[in-house]
PDB file of C-alpha atoms in Angstrom:
ATOM      1  CA  MET A   1      -3.824  -1.881 -54.376  1.00  0.00           C
ATOM      2  CA  PRO A   2      -1.511  -4.361 -56.105  1.00  0.00           C
ATOM      3  CA  VAL A   3      -2.035  -5.187 -59.767  1.00  0.00           C
ATOM      4  CA  VAL A   4      -2.636  -8.875 -60.466  1.00  0.00           C
ATOM      5  CA  CYS A   5      -1.447 -10.130 -63.845  1.00  0.00           C
ATOM      6  CA  PRO A   6      -3.763 -12.980 -64.900  1.00  0.00           C
ATOM      7  CA  SER A   7      -2.395 -15.884 -66.904  1.00  0.00           C
ATOM      8  CA  ASP A   8      -5.706 -17.034 -68.364  1.00  0.00           C
ATOM      9  CA  THR A   9      -8.636 -14.824 -69.321  1.00  0.00           C
ATOM     10  CA  PRO A  10     -11.798 -15.163 -71.380  1.00  0.00           C
ATOM     11  CA  GLN A  11     -11.564 -14.129 -75.028  1.00  0.00           C
ATOM     12  CA  LYS A  12     -13.586 -10.934 -74.627  1.00  0.00           C
ATOM     13  CA  LEU A  13     -11.389  -9.772 -71.742  1.00  0.00           C
ATOM     14  CA  ARG A  14      -8.049 -10.252 -73.503  1.00  0.00           C
ATOM     15  CA  PRO A  15      -7.622  -6.603 -74.645  1.00  0.00           C
ATOM     16  CA  LEU A  16      -8.037  -5.497 -71.020  1.00  0.00           C
ATOM     17  CA  ALA A  17      -5.694  -8.229 -69.832  1.00  0.00           C
ATOM     18  CA  LEU A  18      -3.121  -7.110 -72.387  1.00  0.00           C
ATOM     19  CA  SER A  19      -3.125  -3.603 -70.951  1.00  0.00           C
ATOM     20  CA  VAL A  20      -2.665  -5.006 -67.454  1.00  0.00           C
ATOM     21  CA  LEU A  21       0.159  -7.269 -68.568  1.00  0.00           C
ATOM     22  CA  LEU A  22       2.008  -4.413 -70.223  1.00  0.00           C
ATOM     23  CA  ALA A  23       1.523  -2.263 -67.145  1.00  0.00           C
ATOM     24  CA  CYS A  24       3.177  -5.054 -65.192  1.00  0.00           C
ATOM     25  CA  GLY A  25       6.357  -4.634 -67.199  1.00  0.00           C
ATOM     26  CA  PRO A  26       9.725  -4.560 -65.425  1.00  0.00           C
ATOM     27  CA  SER A  27      10.593  -1.474 -63.392  1.00  0.00           C
ATOM     28  CA  VAL A  28      14.157  -2.522 -62.540  1.00  0.00           C
ATOM     29  CA  ALA A  29      15.592  -3.678 -65.865  1.00  0.00           C
ATOM     30  CA  LEU A  30      14.556  -3.720 -69.492  1.00  0.00           C
ATOM     31  CA  ASP A  31      15.302  -6.823 -71.506  1.00  0.00           C
ATOM     32  CA  THR A  32      14.607  -8.154 -74.992  1.00  0.00           C
ATOM     33  CA  SER A  33      11.697 -10.287 -73.821  1.00  0.00           C
ATOM     34  CA  SER A  34       9.755  -7.372 -72.358  1.00  0.00           C
ATOM     35  CA  ILE A  35      10.526  -5.236 -75.427  1.00  0.00           C
ATOM     36  CA  THR A  36       9.199  -7.956 -77.724  1.00  0.00           C
ATOM     37  CA  THR A  37       6.023  -8.334 -75.665  1.00  0.00           C
ATOM     38  CA  SER A  38       5.367  -4.587 -75.857  1.00  0.00           C
ATOM     39  CA  VAL A  39       4.369  -4.847 -79.541  1.00  0.00           C
ATOM     40  CA  LEU A  40       1.026  -6.358 -78.460  1.00  0.00           C
ATOM     41  CA  SER A  41      -0.581  -2.938 -78.207  1.00  0.00           C
ATOM     42  CA  PRO A  42      -3.710  -2.210 -80.311  1.00  0.00           C
ATOM     43  CA  ASN A  43      -3.441   1.454 -79.339  1.00  0.00           C
ATOM     44  CA  CYS A  44       0.022   1.723 -80.855  1.00  0.00           C
ATOM     45  CA  LEU A  45      -0.653  -0.549 -83.850  1.00  0.00           C
ATOM     46  CA  GLU A  46      -3.676   1.453 -85.063  1.00  0.00           C
ATOM     47  CA  TYR A  47      -4.461  -1.043 -87.830  1.00  0.00           C
ATOM     48  CA  ARG A  48      -7.039  -0.039 -90.445  1.00  0.00           C
ATOM     49  CA  VAL A  49      -8.014  -0.547 -94.072  1.00  0.00           C
ATOM     50  CA  VAL A  50      -7.499   2.767 -95.864  1.00  0.00           C
ATOM     51  CA  GLY A  51      -8.057   2.053 -99.549  1.00  0.00           C
ATOM     52  CA  ILE A  52      -7.883  -0.275-102.544  1.00  0.00           C
ATOM     53  CA  CYS A  53      -4.950  -1.246-104.769  1.00  0.00           C
ATOM     54  CA  PHE A  54      -5.342  -2.164-108.434  1.00  0.00           C
ATOM     55  CA  TRP A  55      -3.104  -4.708-110.147  1.00  0.00           C
ATOM     56  CA  LEU A  56      -2.809  -5.980-113.723  1.00  0.00           C
ATOM     57  CA  LEU A  57      -2.687  -9.769-113.873  1.00  0.00           C
ATOM     58  CA  CYS A  58      -1.788 -11.299-117.218  1.00  0.00           C
ATOM     59  CA  THR A  59      -1.975 -14.974-118.199  1.00  0.00           C
ATOM     60  CA  PRO A  60      -1.732 -16.788-121.540  1.00  0.00           C
ATOM     61  CA  PHE A  61      -5.482 -16.305-121.782  1.00  0.00           C
ATOM     62  CA  GLY A  62      -5.422 -12.513-121.418  1.00  0.00           C
ATOM     63  CA  CYS A  63      -5.129  -9.751-118.818  1.00  0.00           C
ATOM     64  CA  THR A  64      -7.465  -8.695-116.069  1.00  0.00           C
ATOM     65  CA  VAL A  65      -7.492  -6.098-113.294  1.00  0.00           C
ATOM     66  CA  LYS A  66      -7.349  -7.425-109.741  1.00  0.00           C
ATOM     67  CA  THR A  67      -7.844  -5.520-106.487  1.00  0.00           C
ATOM     68  CA  SER A  68      -6.555  -5.885-102.948  1.00  0.00           C
ATOM     69  CA  PRO A  69      -7.206  -3.906 -99.751  1.00  0.00           C
ATOM     70  CA  LYS A  70      -4.722  -1.210 -98.802  1.00  0.00           C
ATOM     71  CA  VAL A  71      -3.913  -1.280 -95.086  1.00  0.00           C
ATOM     72  CA  ARG A  72      -2.145   1.154 -92.804  1.00  0.00           C
ATOM     73  CA  HIS A  73      -0.638   0.508 -89.394  1.00  0.00           C
ATOM     74  CA  PHE A  74       2.212   1.587 -87.159  1.00  0.00           C
ATOM     75  CA  ILE A  75       5.318  -0.552 -86.610  1.00  0.00           C
ATOM     76  CA  PRO A  76       7.803  -0.283 -83.725  1.00  0.00           C
ATOM     77  CA  GLU A  77      11.073   0.220 -85.596  1.00  0.00           C
ATOM     78  CA  LEU A  78      13.534   1.392 -82.968  1.00  0.00           C
ATOM     79  CA  VAL A  79      14.227   1.148 -79.267  1.00  0.00           C
ATOM     80  CA  VAL A  80      15.551   4.601 -78.371  1.00  0.00           C
ATOM     81  CA  SER A  81      17.287   4.765 -74.991  1.00  0.00           C
ATOM     82  CA  SER A  82      18.187   8.026 -73.271  1.00  0.00           C
ATOM     83  CA  TYR A  83      20.355   7.777 -70.168  1.00  0.00           C
ATOM     84  CA  ALA A  84      22.818   9.814 -68.138  1.00  0.00           C
ATOM     85  CA  THR A  85      25.666   7.434 -67.317  1.00  0.00           C
ATOM     86  CA  THR A  86      27.742   6.375 -70.313  1.00  0.00           C
ATOM     87  CA  GLY A  87      27.521   2.626 -70.853  1.00  0.00           C
ATOM     88  CA  ASN A  88      24.349   2.281 -68.756  1.00  0.00           C
ATOM     89  CA  ASN A  89      21.738   1.691 -71.459  1.00  0.00           C
ATOM     90  CA  PRO A  90      18.506   0.539 -69.725  1.00  0.00           C
ATOM     91  CA  TRP A  91      18.231  -2.255 -72.321  1.00  0.00           C
ATOM     92  CA  THR A  92      20.463  -4.677 -70.461  1.00  0.00           C
ATOM     93  CA  GLU A  93      21.559  -6.826 -73.420  1.00  0.00           C
ATOM     94  CA  MET A  94      22.709  -3.765 -75.360  1.00  0.00           C
ATOM     95  CA  THR A  95      24.925  -2.103 -72.735  1.00  0.00           C
ATOM     96  CA  THR A  96      28.155  -3.343 -74.336  1.00  0.00           C
ATOM     97  CA  LEU A  97      27.355  -1.435 -77.543  1.00  0.00           C
ATOM     98  CA  SER A  98      27.586   1.912 -75.758  1.00  0.00           C
ATOM     99  CA  ALA A  99      30.516   1.340 -73.420  1.00  0.00           C
ATOM    100  CA  PRO A 100      32.715   4.412 -72.743  1.00  0.00           C
ATOM    101  CA  ILE A 101      35.352   5.026 -75.404  1.00  0.00           C
ATOM    102  CA  SER A 102      37.990   7.682 -75.962  1.00  0.00           C
ATOM    103  CA  GLY A 103      36.250  11.039 -76.319  1.00  0.00           C
ATOM    104  CA  ALA A 104      32.994   9.707 -74.870  1.00  0.00           C
ATOM    105  CA  GLU A 105      33.845   8.540 -71.356  1.00  0.00           C
ATOM    106  CA  GLY A 106      31.849  10.727 -69.007  1.00  0.00           C
ATOM    107  CA  GLY A 107      28.160  11.267 -68.436  1.00  0.00           C
ATOM    108  CA  GLY A 108      25.732  12.691 -65.953  1.00  0.00           C
ATOM    109  CA  ASN A 109      24.005  16.015 -65.407  1.00  0.00           C
ATOM    110  CA  LEU A 110      25.297  19.479 -64.631  1.00  0.00           C
ATOM    111  CA  ILE A 111      22.657  19.975 -61.929  1.00  0.00           C
ATOM    112  CA  THR A 112      22.632  20.243 -58.161  1.00  0.00           C
ATOM    113  CA  PRO A 113      20.015  19.251 -55.561  1.00  0.00           C
ATOM    114  CA  ASN A 114      19.426  22.957 -54.902  1.00  0.00           C
ATOM    115  CA  THR A 115      15.938  23.839 -56.175  1.00  0.00           C
ATOM    116  CA  HIS A 116      17.200  27.267 -57.207  1.00  0.00           C
ATOM    117  CA  ARG A 117      19.755  25.713 -59.566  1.00  0.00           C
ATOM    118  CA  ASP A 118      17.512  24.127 -62.181  1.00  0.00           C
ATOM    119  CA  ASN A 119      18.915  26.186 -65.063  1.00  0.00           C
ATOM    120  CA  LEU A 120      21.989  24.026 -65.658  1.00  0.00           C
ATOM    121  CA  ALA A 121      22.263  21.610 -68.534  1.00  0.00           C
ATOM    122  CA  ARG A 122      21.449  17.934 -68.362  1.00  0.00           C
ATOM    123  CA  PHE A 123      23.403  15.487 -70.487  1.00  0.00           C
ATOM    124  CA  LYS A 124      22.045  12.251 -71.935  1.00  0.00           C
ATOM    125  CA  ASN A 125      23.569   9.538 -74.065  1.00  0.00           C
ATOM    126  CA  VAL A 126      21.185   8.130 -76.666  1.00  0.00           C
ATOM    127  CA  ASP A 127      21.125   4.800 -78.515  1.00  0.00           C
ATOM    128  CA  GLY A 128      18.739   3.941 -81.346  1.00  0.00           C
ATOM    129  CA  ILE A 129      18.665   0.174 -81.986  1.00  0.00           C
ATOM    130  CA  GLY A 130      16.440  -1.922 -84.243  1.00  0.00           C
ATOM    131  CA  HIS A 131      13.331  -3.153 -82.432  1.00  0.00           C
ATOM    132  CA  PRO A 132      13.379  -6.965 -82.085  1.00  0.00           C
ATOM    133  CA  GLY A 133       9.621  -7.353 -81.649  1.00  0.00           C
ATOM    134  CA  GLY A 134       8.613  -5.106 -84.538  1.00  0.00           C
ATOM    135  CA  TRP A 135      10.921  -6.878 -86.952  1.00  0.00           C
ATOM    136  CA  ALA A 136       9.919 -10.397 -85.884  1.00  0.00           C
ATOM    137  CA  ALA A 137       6.168  -9.738 -85.866  1.00  0.00           C
ATOM    138  CA  THR A 138       6.020  -8.020 -89.244  1.00  0.00           C
ATOM    139  CA  GLN A 139       8.260 -10.524 -91.028  1.00  0.00           C
ATOM    140  CA  LEU A 140       5.707 -13.196 -90.208  1.00  0.00           C
ATOM    141  CA  ALA A 141       2.518 -11.150 -90.593  1.00  0.00           C
ATOM    142  CA  SER A 142       3.548  -9.522 -93.883  1.00  0.00           C
ATOM    143  CA  GLN A 143       3.555 -12.918 -95.592  1.00  0.00           C
ATOM    144  CA  SER A 144      -0.240 -12.839 -95.511  1.00  0.00           C
ATOM    145  CA  GLY A 145      -0.295  -9.662 -97.566  1.00  0.00           C
ATOM    146  CA  TYR A 146      -2.496  -7.913 -95.016  1.00  0.00           C
ATOM    147  CA  ALA A 147       0.301  -6.410 -92.911  1.00  0.00           C
ATOM    148  CA  CYS A 148       3.380  -4.401 -93.796  1.00  0.00           C
ATOM    149  CA  ALA A 149       6.967  -5.468 -93.197  1.00  0.00           C
ATOM    150  CA  SER A 150       9.220  -3.292 -91.050  1.00  0.00           C
ATOM    151  CA  GLY A 151      12.029  -1.472 -92.802  1.00  0.00           C
ATOM    152  CA  ALA A 152      14.255  -1.740 -89.727  1.00  0.00           C
ATOM    153  CA  PHE A 153      16.496  -4.675 -88.828  1.00  0.00           C
ATOM    154  CA  ALA A 154      16.308  -6.147 -85.336  1.00  0.00           C
ATOM    155  CA  PHE A 155      19.216  -5.334 -83.003  1.00  0.00           C
ATOM    156  CA  LEU A 156      20.975  -3.178 -85.619  1.00  0.00           C
ATOM    157  CA  PRO A 157      22.524  -0.081 -83.966  1.00  0.00           C
ATOM    158  CA  TYR A 158      21.317   2.812 -86.094  1.00  0.00           C
ATOM    159  CA  TYR A 159      22.686   5.393 -83.690  1.00  0.00           C
ATOM    160  CA  LEU A 160      25.104   5.277 -80.747  1.00  0.00           C
ATOM    161  CA  SER A 161      25.889   8.702 -79.320  1.00  0.00           C
ATOM    162  CA  THR A 162      29.287   7.493 -78.055  1.00  0.00           C
ATOM    163  CA  LEU A 163      30.342   7.157 -81.714  1.00  0.00           C
ATOM    164  CA  ASP A 164      29.034  10.634 -82.541  1.00  0.00           C
ATOM    165  CA  SER A 165      30.933  12.618 -79.908  1.00  0.00           C
ATOM    166  CA  LEU A 166      31.779  15.641 -82.092  1.00  0.00           C
ATOM    167  CA  ALA A 167      28.118  16.355 -82.831  1.00  0.00           C
ATOM    168  CA  TRP A 168      26.480  14.910 -79.699  1.00  0.00           C
ATOM    169  CA  ARG A 169      28.889  16.248 -77.081  1.00  0.00           C
ATOM    170  CA  HIS A 170      30.125  19.434 -78.764  1.00  0.00           C
ATOM    171  CA  GLY A 171      27.223  20.452 -81.002  1.00  0.00           C
ATOM    172  CA  ILE A 172      29.421  20.799 -84.071  1.00  0.00           C
ATOM    173  CA  PRO A 173      28.221  22.020 -86.525  1.00  0.00           C
ATOM    174  CA  GLU A 174      24.569  22.321 -85.463  1.00  0.00           C
ATOM    175  CA  ASN A 175      25.182  24.918 -82.736  1.00  0.00           C
ATOM    176  CA  PHE A 176      25.442  27.411 -85.577  1.00  0.00           C
ATOM    177  CA  TYR A 177      22.342  26.357 -87.535  1.00  0.00           C
ATOM    178  CA  PRO A 178      19.461  28.869 -87.768  1.00  0.00           C
ATOM    179  CA  GLU A 179      17.182  26.303 -86.077  1.00  0.00           C
ATOM    180  CA  SER A 180      19.476  26.429 -83.051  1.00  0.00           C
ATOM    181  CA  LEU A 181      19.729  30.207 -82.873  1.00  0.00           C
ATOM    182  CA  ILE A 182      16.198  31.402 -83.616  1.00  0.00           C
ATOM    183  CA  PRO A 183      13.593  30.835 -80.854  1.00  0.00           C
ATOM    184  CA  GLY A 184      10.355  29.150 -81.834  1.00  0.00           C
ATOM    185  CA  ILE A 185      11.779  26.877 -84.543  1.00  0.00           C
ATOM    186  CA  ARG A 186      11.590  23.078 -84.255  1.00  0.00           C
ATOM    187  CA  GLU A 187      10.317  22.852 -80.673  1.00  0.00           C
ATOM    188  CA  VAL A 188       8.985  19.794 -78.841  1.00  0.00           C
ATOM    189  CA  GLY A 189       5.681  21.136 -77.576  1.00  0.00           C
ATOM    190  CA  ARG A 190       4.587  24.724 -78.080  1.00  0.00           C
ATOM    191  CA  GLN A 191       5.468  27.943 -76.297  1.00  0.00           C
ATOM    192  CA  ALA A 192       1.934  29.254 -76.781  1.00  0.00           C
ATOM    193  CA  LEU A 193       0.454  26.249 -74.977  1.00  0.00           C
ATOM    194  CA  GLY A 194       2.976  26.395 -72.144  1.00  0.00           C
ATOM    195  CA  ASN A 195       4.214  22.849 -72.741  1.00  0.00           C
ATOM    196  CA  MET A 196       7.431  23.413 -74.659  1.00  0.00           C
ATOM    197  CA  TRP A 197      10.016  20.861 -73.482  1.00  0.00           C
ATOM    198  CA  GLY A 198      12.987  21.926 -75.571  1.00  0.00           C
ATOM    199  CA  ASN A 199      14.322  22.523 -79.063  1.00  0.00           C
ATOM    200  CA  VAL A 200      15.087  19.734 -81.512  1.00  0.00           C
ATOM    201  CA  TYR A 201      18.172  21.688 -82.639  1.00  0.00           C
ATOM    202  CA  PRO A 202      21.002  21.517 -81.930  1.00  0.00           C
ATOM    203  CA  ARG A 203      20.681  17.739 -81.991  1.00  0.00           C
ATOM    204  CA  GLN A 204      23.135  17.125 -79.181  1.00  0.00           C
ATOM    205  CA  GLY A 205      23.164  15.605 -75.703  1.00  0.00           C
ATOM    206  CA  PHE A 206      22.823  18.774 -73.613  1.00  0.00           C
ATOM    207  CA  LEU A 207      19.601  20.547 -72.692  1.00  0.00           C
ATOM    208  CA  VAL A 208      18.594  23.051 -70.037  1.00  0.00           C
ATOM    209  CA  GLN A 209      15.483  21.375 -68.618  1.00  0.00           C
ATOM    210  CA  ALA A 210      14.534  20.988 -64.936  1.00  0.00           C
ATOM    211  CA  ASP A 211      12.557  17.774 -65.539  1.00  0.00           C
ATOM    212  CA  ASP A 212      14.643  14.661 -66.189  1.00  0.00           C
ATOM    213  CA  PHE A 213      11.935  12.823 -68.153  1.00  0.00           C
ATOM    214  CA  LYS A 214      11.325  15.800 -70.424  1.00  0.00           C
ATOM    215  CA  ALA A 215      15.039  16.254 -71.090  1.00  0.00           C
ATOM    216  CA  SER A 216      15.389  12.575 -71.959  1.00  0.00           C
ATOM    217  CA  ALA A 217      12.372  12.715 -74.250  1.00  0.00           C
ATOM    218  CA  VAL A 218      13.803  15.660 -76.179  1.00  0.00           C
ATOM    219  CA  MET A 219      17.067  13.718 -76.598  1.00  0.00           C
ATOM    220  CA  ALA A 220      15.134  10.738 -77.961  1.00  0.00           C
ATOM    221  CA  GLN A 221      13.283  13.043 -80.365  1.00  0.00           C
ATOM    222  CA  ARG A 222      16.591  14.508 -81.531  1.00  0.00           C
ATOM    223  CA  ALA A 223      18.076  11.078 -82.206  1.00  0.00           C
ATOM    224  CA  GLY A 224      14.954   9.909 -84.017  1.00  0.00           C
ATOM    225  CA  ASP A 225      15.038  13.073 -86.103  1.00  0.00           C
ATOM    226  CA  VAL A 226      18.564  12.243 -87.234  1.00  0.00           C
ATOM    227  CA  ILE A 227      18.027   8.535 -87.863  1.00  0.00           C
ATOM    228  CA  THR A 228      14.961   9.008 -90.073  1.00  0.00           C
ATOM    229  CA  ARG A 229      16.730  11.464 -92.396  1.00  0.00           C
ATOM    230  CA  ASN A 230      19.546  11.125 -94.877  1.00  0.00           C
ATOM    231  CA  GLY A 231      22.752  13.176 -95.076  1.00  0.00           C
ATOM    232  CA  GLN A 232      22.794  14.530 -91.517  1.00  0.00           C
ATOM    233  CA  PRO A 233      26.129  15.700 -89.986  1.00  0.00           C
ATOM    234  CA  HIS A 234      26.204  12.794 -87.538  1.00  0.00           C
ATOM    235  CA  ALA A 235      27.706   9.311 -87.336  1.00  0.00           C
ATOM    236  CA  TYR A 236      24.679   7.036 -87.846  1.00  0.00           C
ATOM    237  CA  LEU A 237      22.874   4.605 -90.154  1.00  0.00           C
ATOM    238  CA  PRO A 238      19.819   6.200 -91.825  1.00  0.00           C
ATOM    239  CA  LEU A 239      16.544   4.318 -91.439  1.00  0.00           C
ATOM    240  CA  LEU A 240      15.019   5.028 -94.839  1.00  0.00           C
ATOM    241  CA  PRO A 241      12.974   2.071 -96.124  1.00  0.00           C
ATOM    242  CA  ILE A 242      12.652   2.051 -99.917  1.00  0.00           C
ATOM    243  CA  PRO A 243       9.140   2.342-101.408  1.00  0.00           C
ATOM    244  CA  ARG A 244       8.058  -0.251-103.944  1.00  0.00           C
ATOM    245  CA  ASP A 245       4.868  -1.285-105.717  1.00  0.00           C
ATOM    246  CA  GLY A 246       2.197  -1.725-103.074  1.00  0.00           C
ATOM    247  CA  TYR A 247       4.497  -0.678-100.222  1.00  0.00           C
ATOM    248  CA  TRP A 248       4.654   2.834 -98.796  1.00  0.00           C
ATOM    249  CA  PRO A 249       7.101   3.256 -95.892  1.00  0.00           C
ATOM    250  CA  PRO A 250       7.052   6.353 -93.663  1.00  0.00           C
ATOM    251  CA  GLY A 251       8.933   9.592 -94.116  1.00  0.00           C
ATOM    252  CA  PRO A 252      10.992  11.412 -91.460  1.00  0.00           C
ATOM    253  CA  ILE A 253       9.481  11.945 -88.039  1.00  0.00           C
ATOM    254  CA  VAL A 254       8.320  15.476 -87.244  1.00  0.00           C
ATOM    255  CA  GLU A 255       7.906  16.696 -83.680  1.00  0.00           C
ATOM    256  CA  ASN A 256       4.318  17.383 -82.546  1.00  0.00           C
ATOM    257  CA  ASP A 257       2.950  15.431 -85.545  1.00  0.00           C
ATOM    258  CA  ALA A 258       1.278  12.146 -84.586  1.00  0.00           C
ATOM    259  CA  SER A 259       0.794  11.193 -88.240  1.00  0.00           C
ATOM    260  CA  THR A 260       4.563  10.663 -88.614  1.00  0.00           C
ATOM    261  CA  HIS A 261       5.398   8.741 -85.433  1.00  0.00           C
ATOM    262  CA  LYS A 262       4.442   7.748 -81.888  1.00  0.00           C
ATOM    263  CA  TRP A 263       6.422   6.871 -78.760  1.00  0.00           C
ATOM    264  CA  GLN A 264       5.740   3.992 -76.380  1.00  0.00           C
ATOM    265  CA  LEU A 265       7.464   4.174 -73.004  1.00  0.00           C
ATOM    266  CA  LEU A 266       9.432   1.016 -72.163  1.00  0.00           C
ATOM    267  CA  TYR A 267      11.508   2.147 -69.191  1.00  0.00           C
ATOM    268  CA  PRO A 268      11.183   2.838 -66.267  1.00  0.00           C
ATOM    269  CA  GLN A 269       7.871   1.063 -66.972  1.00  0.00           C
ATOM    270  CA  VAL A 270       6.294  -0.573 -70.005  1.00  0.00           C
ATOM    271  CA  GLN A 271       3.162   1.308 -71.017  1.00  0.00           C
ATOM    272  CA  PRO A 272       0.415  -0.167 -73.262  1.00  0.00           C
ATOM    273  CA  THR A 273      -0.247   3.103 -75.103  1.00  0.00           C
ATOM    274  CA  CYS A 274       1.571   5.411 -77.485  1.00  0.00           C
ATOM    275  CA  ALA A 275       1.747   9.194 -77.721  1.00  0.00           C
ATOM    276  CA  ILE A 276       3.846  11.970 -79.135  1.00  0.00           C
ATOM    277  CA  PHE A 277       5.781  14.325 -76.892  1.00  0.00           C
ATOM    278  CA  PRO A 278       4.685  16.194 -74.771  1.00  0.00           C
ATOM    279  CA  SER A 279       3.237  13.269 -72.795  1.00  0.00           C
ATOM    280  CA  ASP A 280       2.766  12.432 -69.124  1.00  0.00           C
ATOM    281  CA  PRO A 281       6.188  12.332 -67.392  1.00  0.00           C
ATOM    282  CA  VAL A 282       7.280   9.182 -65.542  1.00  0.00           C
ATOM    283  CA  GLN A 283      10.438   9.725 -63.527  1.00  0.00           C
ATOM    284  CA  SER A 284      13.254   7.170 -63.482  1.00  0.00           C
ATOM    285  CA  ALA A 285      15.297   6.557 -60.346  1.00  0.00           C
ATOM    286  CA  ASP A 286      18.531   5.981 -62.283  1.00  0.00           C
ATOM    287  CA  GLY A 287      18.211   8.663 -64.973  1.00  0.00           C
ATOM    288  CA  GLY A 288      17.586   6.108 -67.717  1.00  0.00           C
ATOM    289  CA  TYR A 289      14.625   6.003 -70.099  1.00  0.00           C
ATOM    290  CA  ALA A 290      13.673   4.009 -73.185  1.00  0.00           C
ATOM    291  CA  TRP A 291      10.918   4.220 -75.786  1.00  0.00           C
ATOM    292  CA  SER A 292       9.751   2.290 -78.812  1.00  0.00           C
ATOM    293  CA  LEU A 293       9.538   4.511 -81.887  1.00  0.00           C
ATOM    294  CA  TRP A 294       6.474   3.537 -83.961  1.00  0.00           C
ATOM    295  CA  ARG A 295       6.067   4.791 -87.534  1.00  0.00           C
ATOM    296  CA  PRO A 296       3.185   4.345 -90.019  1.00  0.00           C
ATOM    297  CA  TYR A 297       3.386   2.003 -93.021  1.00  0.00           C
ATOM    298  CA  SER A 298       0.880   1.403 -95.826  1.00  0.00           C
ATOM    299  CA  CYS A 299       0.833  -1.630 -98.091  1.00  0.00           C
ATOM    300  CA  CYS A 300      -1.376  -4.012-100.046  1.00  0.00           C
ATOM    301  CA  LYS A 301      -1.215  -7.624-101.147  1.00  0.00           C
ATOM    302  CA  ARG A 302       0.279  -8.218-104.599  1.00  0.00           C
ATOM    303  CA  GLU A 303      -2.424  -9.581-106.908  1.00  0.00           C
ATOM    304  CA  GLY A 304      -0.738  -9.208-110.294  1.00  0.00           C
ATOM    305  CA  GLN A 305       2.502  -8.603-112.130  1.00  0.00           C
ATOM    306  CA  THR A 306       1.983  -4.859-112.524  1.00  0.00           C
ATOM    307  CA  PHE A 307       0.851  -2.309-109.950  1.00  0.00           C
ATOM    308  CA  LEU A 308      -1.512   0.182-111.536  1.00  0.00           C
ATOM    309  CA  PHE A 309      -2.561   2.577-108.774  1.00  0.00           C
ATOM    310  CA  SER A 310      -4.289   2.789-105.414  1.00  0.00           C
ATOM    311  CA  ILE A 311      -7.251   4.794-104.172  1.00  0.00           C
ATOM    312  CA  ASP A 312      -7.606   5.939-100.571  1.00  0.00           C
ATOM    313  CA  PHE A 313     -11.046   6.055 -98.991  1.00  0.00           C
ATOM    314  CA  GLU A 314     -10.271   9.517 -97.610  1.00  0.00           C
ATOM    315  CA  GLY A 315      -9.444  10.815-101.080  1.00  0.00           C
ATOM    316  CA  GLY A 316      -6.381  10.813-103.264  1.00  0.00           C
ATOM    317  CA  ALA A 317      -4.577   8.249-105.374  1.00  0.00           C
ATOM    318  CA  SER A 318      -1.035   6.933-105.621  1.00  0.00           C
TER     319      SER A 318
END
């Protein structure tokens, strides 16, 4: 039965309509408009008040302690695309950023249609680019003091695998890291649960994986792992927002840990929900995939010149 996307709905039905609208996202091409619209996801946002911040406010008449609520929510920071053909980023406006260059011309998979030959490596290019919707929405909302600003800049290319050919195409030097050589370390999914999709290390573009979606997801996880850390042996821009009084940005993403990040599928279809990998596979006809990478931020409205401390409802202080 076809899905009808309503243009006008009663107030109480808008959350349901939002899910339907996101499900009606483009299946042929991914553009900036559909990426921006994807931020309207309560499931991914996960907004909540988590504590209280204490500030010291001083005036010519004396000093007093003020309080403000401490909030926590996820922000879509990056659009991470994983695709087989070099220069064919599913995000149509960004394809020129990843055009083939010397040393990074080819692409595709080392697989055959033979069902008995599913043990050959797949190759994926990966781009990690600043999320336009996350940046725009939080710049406006953060002015109220009850939402946190994104630490990522819209449209900024934090990672382009074509510029990282030594590490992404040849695995140098990470092919020789202990994480790459010892089974059971840094895996997406778990061997014991029978849902292990692949290793995070070596963080390169090749993976032996029969399922195209799963291979692409592992590549996205690898790129996100690099981008959210400093000093990695890759050509990239680290996404490391700086903490300040009343502002606590996220740390590095960790596979299998939903408290550090979530993924929202954007291509081949826009989904209204977020999850960590492993998740339900959705196969792409052209070997291209894209996700929004959401990470958790905490912040509180400034109510004085000096930040004293904060208390979380679940225990602990900072």
